[in-house]
Tab-separated table of C-alpha atoms and ligand atoms in Angstrom:
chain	number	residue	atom	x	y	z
J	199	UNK	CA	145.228	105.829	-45.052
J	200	UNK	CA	147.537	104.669	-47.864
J	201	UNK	CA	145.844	102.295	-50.427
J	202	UNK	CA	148.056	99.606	-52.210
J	203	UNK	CA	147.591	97.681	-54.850
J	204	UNK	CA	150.467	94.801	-53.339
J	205	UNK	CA	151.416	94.511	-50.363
J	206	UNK	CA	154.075	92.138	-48.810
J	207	UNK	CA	154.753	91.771	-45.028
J	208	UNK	CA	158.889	89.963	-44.647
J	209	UNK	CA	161.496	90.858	-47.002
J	210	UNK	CA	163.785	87.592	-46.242
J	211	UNK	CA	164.585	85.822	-49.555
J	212	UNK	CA	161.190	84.897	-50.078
J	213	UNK	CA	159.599	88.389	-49.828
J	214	UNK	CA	162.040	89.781	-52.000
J	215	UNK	CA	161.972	87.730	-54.468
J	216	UNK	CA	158.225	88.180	-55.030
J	217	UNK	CA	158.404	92.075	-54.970
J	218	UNK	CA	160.967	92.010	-57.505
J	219	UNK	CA	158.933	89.170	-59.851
J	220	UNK	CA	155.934	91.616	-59.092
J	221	UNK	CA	157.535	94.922	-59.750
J	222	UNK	CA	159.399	93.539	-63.184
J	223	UNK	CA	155.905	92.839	-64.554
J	224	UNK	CA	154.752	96.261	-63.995
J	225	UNK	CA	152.438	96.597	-60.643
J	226	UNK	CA	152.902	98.219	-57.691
J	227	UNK	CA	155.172	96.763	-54.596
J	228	UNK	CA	155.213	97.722	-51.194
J	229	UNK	CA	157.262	95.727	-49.129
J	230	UNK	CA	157.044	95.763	-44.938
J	231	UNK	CA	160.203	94.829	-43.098
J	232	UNK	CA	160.801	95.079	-39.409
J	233	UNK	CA	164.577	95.093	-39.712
J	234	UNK	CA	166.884	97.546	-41.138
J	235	UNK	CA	169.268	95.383	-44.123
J	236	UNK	CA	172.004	94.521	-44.201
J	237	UNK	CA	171.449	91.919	-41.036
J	238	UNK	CA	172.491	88.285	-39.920
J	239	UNK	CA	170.237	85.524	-39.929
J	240	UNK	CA	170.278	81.815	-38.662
J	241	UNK	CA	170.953	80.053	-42.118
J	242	UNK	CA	173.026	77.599	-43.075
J	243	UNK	CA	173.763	79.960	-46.330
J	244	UNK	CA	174.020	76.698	-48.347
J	245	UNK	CA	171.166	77.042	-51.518
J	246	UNK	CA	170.310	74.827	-54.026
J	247	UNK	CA	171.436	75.660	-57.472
J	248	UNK	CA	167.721	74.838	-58.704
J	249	UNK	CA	166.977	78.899	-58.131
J	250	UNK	CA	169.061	80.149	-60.905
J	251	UNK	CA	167.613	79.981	-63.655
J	252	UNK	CA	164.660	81.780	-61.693
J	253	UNK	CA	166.778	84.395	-60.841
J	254	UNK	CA	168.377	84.709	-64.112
J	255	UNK	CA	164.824	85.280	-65.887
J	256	UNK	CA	163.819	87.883	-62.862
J	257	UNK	CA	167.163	89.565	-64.015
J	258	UNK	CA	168.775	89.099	-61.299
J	259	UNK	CA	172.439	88.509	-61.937
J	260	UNK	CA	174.761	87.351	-58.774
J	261	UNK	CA	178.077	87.018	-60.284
J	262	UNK	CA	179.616	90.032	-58.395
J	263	UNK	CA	178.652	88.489	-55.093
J	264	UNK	CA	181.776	86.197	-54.945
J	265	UNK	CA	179.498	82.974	-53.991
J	266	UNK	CA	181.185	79.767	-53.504
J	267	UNK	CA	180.055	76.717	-56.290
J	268	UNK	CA	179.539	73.619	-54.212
J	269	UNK	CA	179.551	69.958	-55.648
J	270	UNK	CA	180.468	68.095	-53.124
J	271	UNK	CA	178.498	67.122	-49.617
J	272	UNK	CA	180.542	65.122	-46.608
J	273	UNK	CA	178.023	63.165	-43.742
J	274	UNK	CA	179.628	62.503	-40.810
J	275	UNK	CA	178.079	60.608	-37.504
J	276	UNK	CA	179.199	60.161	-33.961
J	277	UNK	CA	180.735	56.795	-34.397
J	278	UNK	CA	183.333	58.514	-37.063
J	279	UNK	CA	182.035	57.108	-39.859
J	280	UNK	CA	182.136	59.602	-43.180
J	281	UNK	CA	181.041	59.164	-46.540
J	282	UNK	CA	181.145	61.793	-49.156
J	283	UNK	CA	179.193	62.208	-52.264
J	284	UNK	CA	178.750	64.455	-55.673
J	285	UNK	CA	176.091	67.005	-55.789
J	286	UNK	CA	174.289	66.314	-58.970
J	287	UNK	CA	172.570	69.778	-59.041
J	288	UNK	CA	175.010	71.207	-56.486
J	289	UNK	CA	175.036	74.903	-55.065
J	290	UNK	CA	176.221	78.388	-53.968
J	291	UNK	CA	177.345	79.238	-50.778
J	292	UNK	CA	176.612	83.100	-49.832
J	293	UNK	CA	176.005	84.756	-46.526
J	294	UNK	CA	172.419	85.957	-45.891
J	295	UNK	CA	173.943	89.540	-44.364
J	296	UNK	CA	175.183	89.816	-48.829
J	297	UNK	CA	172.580	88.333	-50.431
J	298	UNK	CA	169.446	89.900	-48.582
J	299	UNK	CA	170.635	92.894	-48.864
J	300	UNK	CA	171.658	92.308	-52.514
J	301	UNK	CA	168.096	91.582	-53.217
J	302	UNK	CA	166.861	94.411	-51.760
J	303	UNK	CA	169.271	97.328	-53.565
J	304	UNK	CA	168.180	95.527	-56.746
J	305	UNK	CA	164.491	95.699	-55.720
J	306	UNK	CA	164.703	99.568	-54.241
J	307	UNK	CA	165.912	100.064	-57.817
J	308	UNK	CA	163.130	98.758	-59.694
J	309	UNK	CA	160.751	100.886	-57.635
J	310	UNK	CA	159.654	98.476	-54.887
J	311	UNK	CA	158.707	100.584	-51.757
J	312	UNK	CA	160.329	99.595	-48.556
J	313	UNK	CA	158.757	100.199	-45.262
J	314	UNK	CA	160.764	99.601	-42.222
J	315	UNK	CA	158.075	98.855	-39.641
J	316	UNK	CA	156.225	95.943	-37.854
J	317	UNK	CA	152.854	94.680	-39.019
J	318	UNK	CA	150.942	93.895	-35.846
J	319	UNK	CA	147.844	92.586	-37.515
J	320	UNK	CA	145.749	92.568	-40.777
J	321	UNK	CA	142.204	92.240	-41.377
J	322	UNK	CA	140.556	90.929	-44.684
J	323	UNK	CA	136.750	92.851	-45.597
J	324	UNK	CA	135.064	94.155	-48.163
J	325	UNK	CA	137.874	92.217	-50.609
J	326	UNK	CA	140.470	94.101	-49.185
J	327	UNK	CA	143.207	94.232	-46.550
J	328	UNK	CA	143.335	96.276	-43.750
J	329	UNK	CA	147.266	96.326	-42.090
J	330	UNK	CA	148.123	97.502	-39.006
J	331	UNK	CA	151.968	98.844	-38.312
J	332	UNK	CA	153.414	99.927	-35.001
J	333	UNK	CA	153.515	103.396	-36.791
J	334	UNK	CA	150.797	103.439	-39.582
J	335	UNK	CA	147.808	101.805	-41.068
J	336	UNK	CA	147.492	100.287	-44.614
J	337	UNK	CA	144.797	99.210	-46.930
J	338	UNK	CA	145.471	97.013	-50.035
J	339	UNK	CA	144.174	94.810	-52.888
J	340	UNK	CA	146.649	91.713	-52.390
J	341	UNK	CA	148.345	90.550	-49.345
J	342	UNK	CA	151.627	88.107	-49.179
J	343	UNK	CA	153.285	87.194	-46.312
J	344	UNK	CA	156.549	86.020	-45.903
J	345	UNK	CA	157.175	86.545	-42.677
J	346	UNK	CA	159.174	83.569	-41.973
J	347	UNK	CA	158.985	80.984	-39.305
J	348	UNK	CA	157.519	82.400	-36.364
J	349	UNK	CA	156.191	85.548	-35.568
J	350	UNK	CA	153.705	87.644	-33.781
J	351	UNK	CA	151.428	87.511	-36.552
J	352	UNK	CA	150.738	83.791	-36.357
J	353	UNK	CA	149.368	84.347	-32.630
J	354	UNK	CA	147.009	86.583	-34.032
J	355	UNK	CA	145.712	84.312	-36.597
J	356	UNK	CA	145.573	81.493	-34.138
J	357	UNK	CA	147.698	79.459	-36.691
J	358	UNK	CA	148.059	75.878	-34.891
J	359	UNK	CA	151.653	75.461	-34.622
J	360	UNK	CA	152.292	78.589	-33.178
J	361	UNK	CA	150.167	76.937	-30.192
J	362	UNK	CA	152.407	74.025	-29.837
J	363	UNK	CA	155.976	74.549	-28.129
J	364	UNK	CA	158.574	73.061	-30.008
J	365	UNK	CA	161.545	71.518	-29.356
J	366	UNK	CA	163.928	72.895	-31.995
J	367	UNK	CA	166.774	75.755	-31.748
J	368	UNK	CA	168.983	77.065	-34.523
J	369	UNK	CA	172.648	78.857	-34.038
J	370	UNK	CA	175.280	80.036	-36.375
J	371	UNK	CA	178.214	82.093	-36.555
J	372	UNK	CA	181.207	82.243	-39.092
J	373	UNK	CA	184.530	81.273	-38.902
J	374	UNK	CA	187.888	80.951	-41.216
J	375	UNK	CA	190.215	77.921	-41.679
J	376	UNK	CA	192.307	78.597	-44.327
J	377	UNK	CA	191.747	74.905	-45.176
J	378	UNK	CA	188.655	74.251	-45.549
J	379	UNK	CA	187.447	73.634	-49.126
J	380	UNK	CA	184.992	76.047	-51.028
J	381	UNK	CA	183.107	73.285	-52.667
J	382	UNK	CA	182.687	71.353	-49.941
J	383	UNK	CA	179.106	71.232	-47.707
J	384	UNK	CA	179.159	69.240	-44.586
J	385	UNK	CA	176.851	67.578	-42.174
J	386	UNK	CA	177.697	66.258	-39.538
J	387	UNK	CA	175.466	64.315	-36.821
J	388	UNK	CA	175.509	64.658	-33.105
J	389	UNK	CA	173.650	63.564	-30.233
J	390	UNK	CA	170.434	65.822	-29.980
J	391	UNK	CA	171.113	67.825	-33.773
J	392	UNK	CA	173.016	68.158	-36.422
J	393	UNK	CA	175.359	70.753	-37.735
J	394	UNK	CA	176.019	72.258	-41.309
J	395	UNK	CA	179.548	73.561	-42.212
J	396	UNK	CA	180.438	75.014	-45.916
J	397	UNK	CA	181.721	78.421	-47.313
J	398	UNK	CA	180.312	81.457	-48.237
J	399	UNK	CA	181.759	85.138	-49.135
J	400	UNK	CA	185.733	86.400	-48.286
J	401	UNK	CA	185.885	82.714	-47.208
J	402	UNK	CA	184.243	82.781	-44.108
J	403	UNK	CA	182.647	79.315	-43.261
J	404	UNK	CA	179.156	79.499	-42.149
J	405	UNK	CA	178.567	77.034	-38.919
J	406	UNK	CA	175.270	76.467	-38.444
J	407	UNK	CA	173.244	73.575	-36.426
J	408	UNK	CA	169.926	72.766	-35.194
J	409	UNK	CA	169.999	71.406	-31.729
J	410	UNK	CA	166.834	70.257	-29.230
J	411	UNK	CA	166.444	73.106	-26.782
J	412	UNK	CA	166.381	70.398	-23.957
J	413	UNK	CA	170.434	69.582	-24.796
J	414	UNK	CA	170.891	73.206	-25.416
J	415	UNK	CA	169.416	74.044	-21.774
J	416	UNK	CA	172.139	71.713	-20.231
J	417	UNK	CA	174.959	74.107	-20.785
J	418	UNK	CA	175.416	77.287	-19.327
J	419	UNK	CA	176.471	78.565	-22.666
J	420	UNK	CA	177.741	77.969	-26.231
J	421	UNK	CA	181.269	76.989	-25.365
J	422	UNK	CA	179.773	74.523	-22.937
J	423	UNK	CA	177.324	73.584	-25.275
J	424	UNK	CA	180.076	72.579	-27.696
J	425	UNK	CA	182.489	71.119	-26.292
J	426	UNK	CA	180.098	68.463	-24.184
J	427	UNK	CA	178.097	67.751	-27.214
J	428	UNK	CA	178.944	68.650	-30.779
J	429	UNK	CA	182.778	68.166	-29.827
J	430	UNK	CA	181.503	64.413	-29.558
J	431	UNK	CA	181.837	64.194	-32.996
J	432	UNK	CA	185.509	63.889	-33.788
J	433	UNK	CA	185.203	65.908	-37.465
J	434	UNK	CA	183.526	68.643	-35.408
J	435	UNK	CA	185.931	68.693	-32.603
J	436	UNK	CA	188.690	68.812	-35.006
J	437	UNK	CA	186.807	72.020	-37.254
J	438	UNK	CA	186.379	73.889	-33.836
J	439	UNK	CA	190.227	73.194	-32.598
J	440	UNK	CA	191.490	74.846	-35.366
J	441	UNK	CA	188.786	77.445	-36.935
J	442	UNK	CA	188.758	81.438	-35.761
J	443	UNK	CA	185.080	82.264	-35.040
J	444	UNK	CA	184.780	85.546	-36.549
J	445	UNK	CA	181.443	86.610	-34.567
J	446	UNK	CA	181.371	88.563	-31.301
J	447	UNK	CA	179.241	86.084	-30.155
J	448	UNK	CA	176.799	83.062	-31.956
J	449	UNK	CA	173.579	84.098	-32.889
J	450	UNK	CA	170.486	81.616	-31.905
J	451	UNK	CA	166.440	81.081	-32.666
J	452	UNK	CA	164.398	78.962	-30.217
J	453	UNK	CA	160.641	77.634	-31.139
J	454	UNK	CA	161.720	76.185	-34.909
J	455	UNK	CA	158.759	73.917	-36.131
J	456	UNK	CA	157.869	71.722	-38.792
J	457	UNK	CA	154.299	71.418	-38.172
J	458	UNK	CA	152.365	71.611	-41.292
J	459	UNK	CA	151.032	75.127	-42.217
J	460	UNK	CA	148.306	76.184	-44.291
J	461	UNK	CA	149.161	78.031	-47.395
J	462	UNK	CA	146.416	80.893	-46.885
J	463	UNK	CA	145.538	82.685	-44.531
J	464	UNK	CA	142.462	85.329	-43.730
J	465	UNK	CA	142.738	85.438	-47.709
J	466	UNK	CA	146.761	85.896	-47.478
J	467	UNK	CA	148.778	84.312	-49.286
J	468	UNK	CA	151.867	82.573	-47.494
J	469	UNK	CA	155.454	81.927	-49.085
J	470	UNK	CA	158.518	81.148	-47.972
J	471	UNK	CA	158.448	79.492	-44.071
J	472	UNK	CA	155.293	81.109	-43.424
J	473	UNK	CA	154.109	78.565	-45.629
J	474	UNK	CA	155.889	75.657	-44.294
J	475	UNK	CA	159.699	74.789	-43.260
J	476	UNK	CA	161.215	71.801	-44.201
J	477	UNK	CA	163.947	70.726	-42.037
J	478	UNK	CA	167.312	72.225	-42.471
J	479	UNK	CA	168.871	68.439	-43.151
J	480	UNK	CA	167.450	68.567	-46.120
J	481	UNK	CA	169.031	72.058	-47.098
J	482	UNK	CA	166.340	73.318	-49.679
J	483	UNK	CA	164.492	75.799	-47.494
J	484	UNK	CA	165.548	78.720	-49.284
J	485	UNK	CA	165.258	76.951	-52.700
J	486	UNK	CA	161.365	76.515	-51.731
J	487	UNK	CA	160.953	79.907	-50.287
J	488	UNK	CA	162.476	81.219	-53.483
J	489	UNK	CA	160.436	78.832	-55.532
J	490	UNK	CA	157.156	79.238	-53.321
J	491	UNK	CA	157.274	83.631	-54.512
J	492	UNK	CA	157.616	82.115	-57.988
J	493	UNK	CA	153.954	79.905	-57.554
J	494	UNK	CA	152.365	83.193	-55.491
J	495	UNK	CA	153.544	85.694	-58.080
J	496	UNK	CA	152.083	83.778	-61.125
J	497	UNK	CA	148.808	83.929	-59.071
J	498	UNK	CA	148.902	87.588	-57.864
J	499	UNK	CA	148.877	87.845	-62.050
J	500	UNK	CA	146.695	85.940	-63.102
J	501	UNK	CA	144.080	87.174	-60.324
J	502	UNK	CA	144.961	90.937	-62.119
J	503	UNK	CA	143.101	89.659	-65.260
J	504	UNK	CA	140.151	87.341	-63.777
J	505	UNK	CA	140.125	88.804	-59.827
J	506	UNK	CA	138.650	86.184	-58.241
J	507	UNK	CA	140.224	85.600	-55.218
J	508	UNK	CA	138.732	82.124	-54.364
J	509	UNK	CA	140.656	81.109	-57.800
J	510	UNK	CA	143.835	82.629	-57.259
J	511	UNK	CA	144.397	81.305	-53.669
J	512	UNK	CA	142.877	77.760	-55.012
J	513	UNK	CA	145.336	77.657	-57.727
J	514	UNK	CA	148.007	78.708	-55.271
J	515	UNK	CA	147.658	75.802	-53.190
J	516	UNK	CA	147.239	73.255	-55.394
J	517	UNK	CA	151.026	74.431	-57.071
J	518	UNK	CA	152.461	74.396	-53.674
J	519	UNK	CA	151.344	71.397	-52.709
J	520	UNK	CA	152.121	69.841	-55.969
J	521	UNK	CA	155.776	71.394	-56.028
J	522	UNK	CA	156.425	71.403	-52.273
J	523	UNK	CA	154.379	68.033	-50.239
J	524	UNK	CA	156.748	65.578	-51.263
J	525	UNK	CA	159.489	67.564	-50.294
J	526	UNK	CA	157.934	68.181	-46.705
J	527	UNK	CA	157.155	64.826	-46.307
J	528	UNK	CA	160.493	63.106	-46.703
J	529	UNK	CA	161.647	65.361	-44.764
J	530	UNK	CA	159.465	64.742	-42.265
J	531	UNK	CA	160.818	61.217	-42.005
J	532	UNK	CA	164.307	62.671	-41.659
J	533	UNK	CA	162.744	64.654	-38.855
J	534	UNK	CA	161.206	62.033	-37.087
J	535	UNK	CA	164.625	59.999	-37.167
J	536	UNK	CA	166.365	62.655	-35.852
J	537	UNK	CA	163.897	62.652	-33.160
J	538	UNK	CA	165.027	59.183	-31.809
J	539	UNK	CA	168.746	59.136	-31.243
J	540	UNK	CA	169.007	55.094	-32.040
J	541	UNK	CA	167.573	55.328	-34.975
J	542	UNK	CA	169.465	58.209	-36.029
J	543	UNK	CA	172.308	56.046	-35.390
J	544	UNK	CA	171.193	53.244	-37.114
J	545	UNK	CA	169.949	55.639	-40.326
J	546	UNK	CA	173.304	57.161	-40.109
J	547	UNK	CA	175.187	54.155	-40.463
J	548	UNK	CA	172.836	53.354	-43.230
J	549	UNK	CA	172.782	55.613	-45.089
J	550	UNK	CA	176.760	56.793	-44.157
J	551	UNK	CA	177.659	53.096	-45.723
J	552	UNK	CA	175.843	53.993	-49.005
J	553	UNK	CA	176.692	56.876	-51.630
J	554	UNK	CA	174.040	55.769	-53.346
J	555	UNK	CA	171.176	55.963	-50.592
J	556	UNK	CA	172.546	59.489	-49.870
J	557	UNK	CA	172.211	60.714	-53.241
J	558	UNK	CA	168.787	59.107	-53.033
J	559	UNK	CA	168.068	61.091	-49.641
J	560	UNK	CA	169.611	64.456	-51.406
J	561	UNK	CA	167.747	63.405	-54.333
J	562	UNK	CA	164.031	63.703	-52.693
J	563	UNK	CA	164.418	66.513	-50.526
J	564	UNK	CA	165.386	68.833	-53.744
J	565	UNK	CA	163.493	70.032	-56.974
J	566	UNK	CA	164.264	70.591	-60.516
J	567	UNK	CA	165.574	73.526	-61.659
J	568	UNK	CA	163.155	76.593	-61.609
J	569	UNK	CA	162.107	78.381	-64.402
G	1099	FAD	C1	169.194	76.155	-38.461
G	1099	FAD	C2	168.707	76.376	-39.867
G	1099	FAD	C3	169.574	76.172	-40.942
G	1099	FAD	C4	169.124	76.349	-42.264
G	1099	FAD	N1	169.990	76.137	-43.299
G	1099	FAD	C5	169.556	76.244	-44.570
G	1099	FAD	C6	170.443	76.011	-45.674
G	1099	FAD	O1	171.630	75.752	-45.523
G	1099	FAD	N2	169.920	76.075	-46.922
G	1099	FAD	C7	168.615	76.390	-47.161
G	1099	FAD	O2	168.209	76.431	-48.337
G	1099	FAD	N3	167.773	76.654	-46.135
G	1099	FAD	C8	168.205	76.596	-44.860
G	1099	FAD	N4	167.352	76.888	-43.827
G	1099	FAD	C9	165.985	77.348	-44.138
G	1099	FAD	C10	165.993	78.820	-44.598
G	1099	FAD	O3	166.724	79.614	-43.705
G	1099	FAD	C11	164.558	79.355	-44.693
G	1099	FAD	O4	163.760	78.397	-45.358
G	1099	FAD	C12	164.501	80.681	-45.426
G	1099	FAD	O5	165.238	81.642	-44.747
G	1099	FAD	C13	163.055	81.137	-45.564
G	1099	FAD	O6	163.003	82.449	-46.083
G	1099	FAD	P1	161.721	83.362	-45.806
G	1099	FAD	O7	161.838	84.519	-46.723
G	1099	FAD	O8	160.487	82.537	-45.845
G	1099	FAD	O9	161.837	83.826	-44.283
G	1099	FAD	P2	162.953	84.751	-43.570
G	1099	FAD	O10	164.212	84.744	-44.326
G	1099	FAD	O11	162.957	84.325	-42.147
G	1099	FAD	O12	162.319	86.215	-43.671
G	1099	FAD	C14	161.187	86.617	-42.961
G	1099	FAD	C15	161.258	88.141	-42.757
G	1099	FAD	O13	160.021	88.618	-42.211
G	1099	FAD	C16	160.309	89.649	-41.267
G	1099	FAD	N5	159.146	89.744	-40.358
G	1099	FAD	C17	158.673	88.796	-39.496
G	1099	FAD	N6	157.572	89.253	-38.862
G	1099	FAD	C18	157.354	90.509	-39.329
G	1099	FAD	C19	156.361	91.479	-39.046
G	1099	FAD	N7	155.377	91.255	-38.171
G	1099	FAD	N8	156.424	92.682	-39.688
G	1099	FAD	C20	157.422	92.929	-40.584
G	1099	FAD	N9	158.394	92.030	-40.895
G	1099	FAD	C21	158.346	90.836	-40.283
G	1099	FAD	C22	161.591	89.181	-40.591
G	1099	FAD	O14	162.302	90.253	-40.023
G	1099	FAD	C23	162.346	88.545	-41.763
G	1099	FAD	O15	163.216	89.469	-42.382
G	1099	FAD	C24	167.775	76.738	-42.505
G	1099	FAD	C25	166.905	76.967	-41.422
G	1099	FAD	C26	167.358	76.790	-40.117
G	1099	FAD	C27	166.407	77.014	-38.980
């Protein structure tokens, strides 16, 4: 049985990101990824500039990945109302497909090992971790995982969310209008979700919205979908007259929740989603999965001098709760208005008649720059 000294399950952005801080300071990475990069993912591809300087100190330089700078956001709602505002901190725009698989050529190169498998469970005795693949078995010192919102693992540790069935679904594709600006995110409200429109790489423009899966399950299919519903919203109806979806076909995720999490688990510690999602309004999720393998990395080092587990994962939470609840919990407002279409309406207006209570809104949901 192989022994390491780190082991991560999930190489999405926050995954990576850890095995690279990790790695640069000298220990041993293995990283455990079901899926073989480079590979789509539902994302609005919209992240907050507050990871840069992050990166930056990690070494990690992305100025050959042809991003898109974004300053600017548009809200739209279904009674045509539109209201645009600056983006103090603003943003890049890159695909997922580029920037995952960025990550993990740069993190192959500083020696992180890569296994393509999936973990099926983990144990924790004797202060260490015992991890199941489909095709081999594990042992290691330190377990992350970053396995992202939902997956088999949280049935086996009986995490409570995972019990509850959710009413969320997320779909995206890519499209080009010549057009459309590059420094330019939208949102733009319809009845049942909302849906995220801004650039990333060779110009495509990511579409991407969250929808309840009851509206979804009216229409036979995506065309239906959106042309009964999001065409509703004249902005929308207007993008999908005229934009060329480059995809064969969208690509969807059902069972999206924003129940609280815990941030450890059988002694693991959780980052990115795994930890907790904030809702996709608020566009900051991959800031705070990027940010959230900042917090567990600082921890997995200092537990290298002191090893006491009870203090690293203690430590852990407090910093993620200190950096992350306030975050969750406005957006939990936004969630629970979204829930109820009047007051969605009525928030919309609201907040659609006031730059300043958007910038507020934007404001609340995002951090300071990381570093
Ligand atoms: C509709 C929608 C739109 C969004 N738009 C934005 C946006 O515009 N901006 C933004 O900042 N955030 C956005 N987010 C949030 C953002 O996508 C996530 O917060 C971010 O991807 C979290 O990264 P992660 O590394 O935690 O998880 P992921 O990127 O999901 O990575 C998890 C990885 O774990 C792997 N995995 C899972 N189980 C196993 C297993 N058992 N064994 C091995 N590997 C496993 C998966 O294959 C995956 O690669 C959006 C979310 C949704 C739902």
């Amino acid at each position: 049985m192989k022994k390491n000294q780190i082991t991560i399950i999930g190489g999405g952005l926050a995954g990576l990101v850890s095995a690279i801080h990790l790695q640069v300071l000298g220990l041993d990475v293995t990283l455990i990824e079901k899926n073989k990069y480079p590979f789509h993912r539902v994302c609005g591809e919209y992240i907050s500039n507050e990871v840069k300087p992050y990166l930056t100190q990690l070494g990690i330089s992305l100025a050959h990945l042809d991003f898109k700078e974004i300053n600017n956001f548009r809200l739209t709602t279904l009674d045509n109302k539109s209201i645009k505002s600056k983006l103090s901190l603003g943003g890049f725009g890159i695909s997922r497909y580029k920037l995952d698989h960025f990550l993990y050529e740069h993190a192959k190169r500083l020696g992180v090992q890569f296994i393509f498998d999936q973990v099926l469970h983990f144990s924790f005795e004797q202060n260490k971790f015992t991890i199941q693949t489909k095709k081999n078995q594990f042992t290691s010192n330190i377990l992350i995982c970053a396995y992202g919102k939902r997956s088999n693992l949280d049935a086996q540790l009986q995490r409570k969310f995972f019990q509850k069935k959710t009413s969320w679904m997320g779909i995206k594709a890519h499209y080009k209008l010549p057009e459309f600006p590059n420094d330019l995110v939208e949102l733009h409200n319809f009845e049942g979700g909302y849906c995220g429109l801004s650039k990333v790489e060779e110009d495509y423009i990511n579409c991407c919205y969250l929808i309840k899966t009851e509206q979804f399950q009216k229409s036979k299919n995506f065309d239906e979908l959106e042309k009964q519903v999001l065409r509703k919203n004249r902005y929308l109806a207007d993008f999908f007259d005229h934009a060329q979806i480059t995809f064969k076909d969208r690509i969807a995720i059902s069972q999206v929740s924003f129940e609280s999490k815990s941030c450890i688990e059988n002694q693991a510690v959780m980052i990115g989603d795994s930890a907790g999602l904030i809702h996709p309004l608020c566009g900051n999720g991959m800031a705070m999965a990027i940010h959230s393998a900042k917090l567990a990395s600082e921890a997995v080092i200092d537990y290298q001098k002191h090893k006491n587990r009870k203090l690293m994962n203690q430590s852990f939470t407090n910093s993620w709760r200190k950096n992350f609840n306030q975050r969750l919990f406005f957006g939990g407002i936004f969630q629970q208005i979204l829930l109820q279409p009047k007051l969605t309406n009525l928030a919309l207006n609201l907040v659609g008649n006031s730059e300043y209570l958007l910038q507020q809104l934007i404001k609340r949901t995002h951090g300071k720059p990381i570093g």
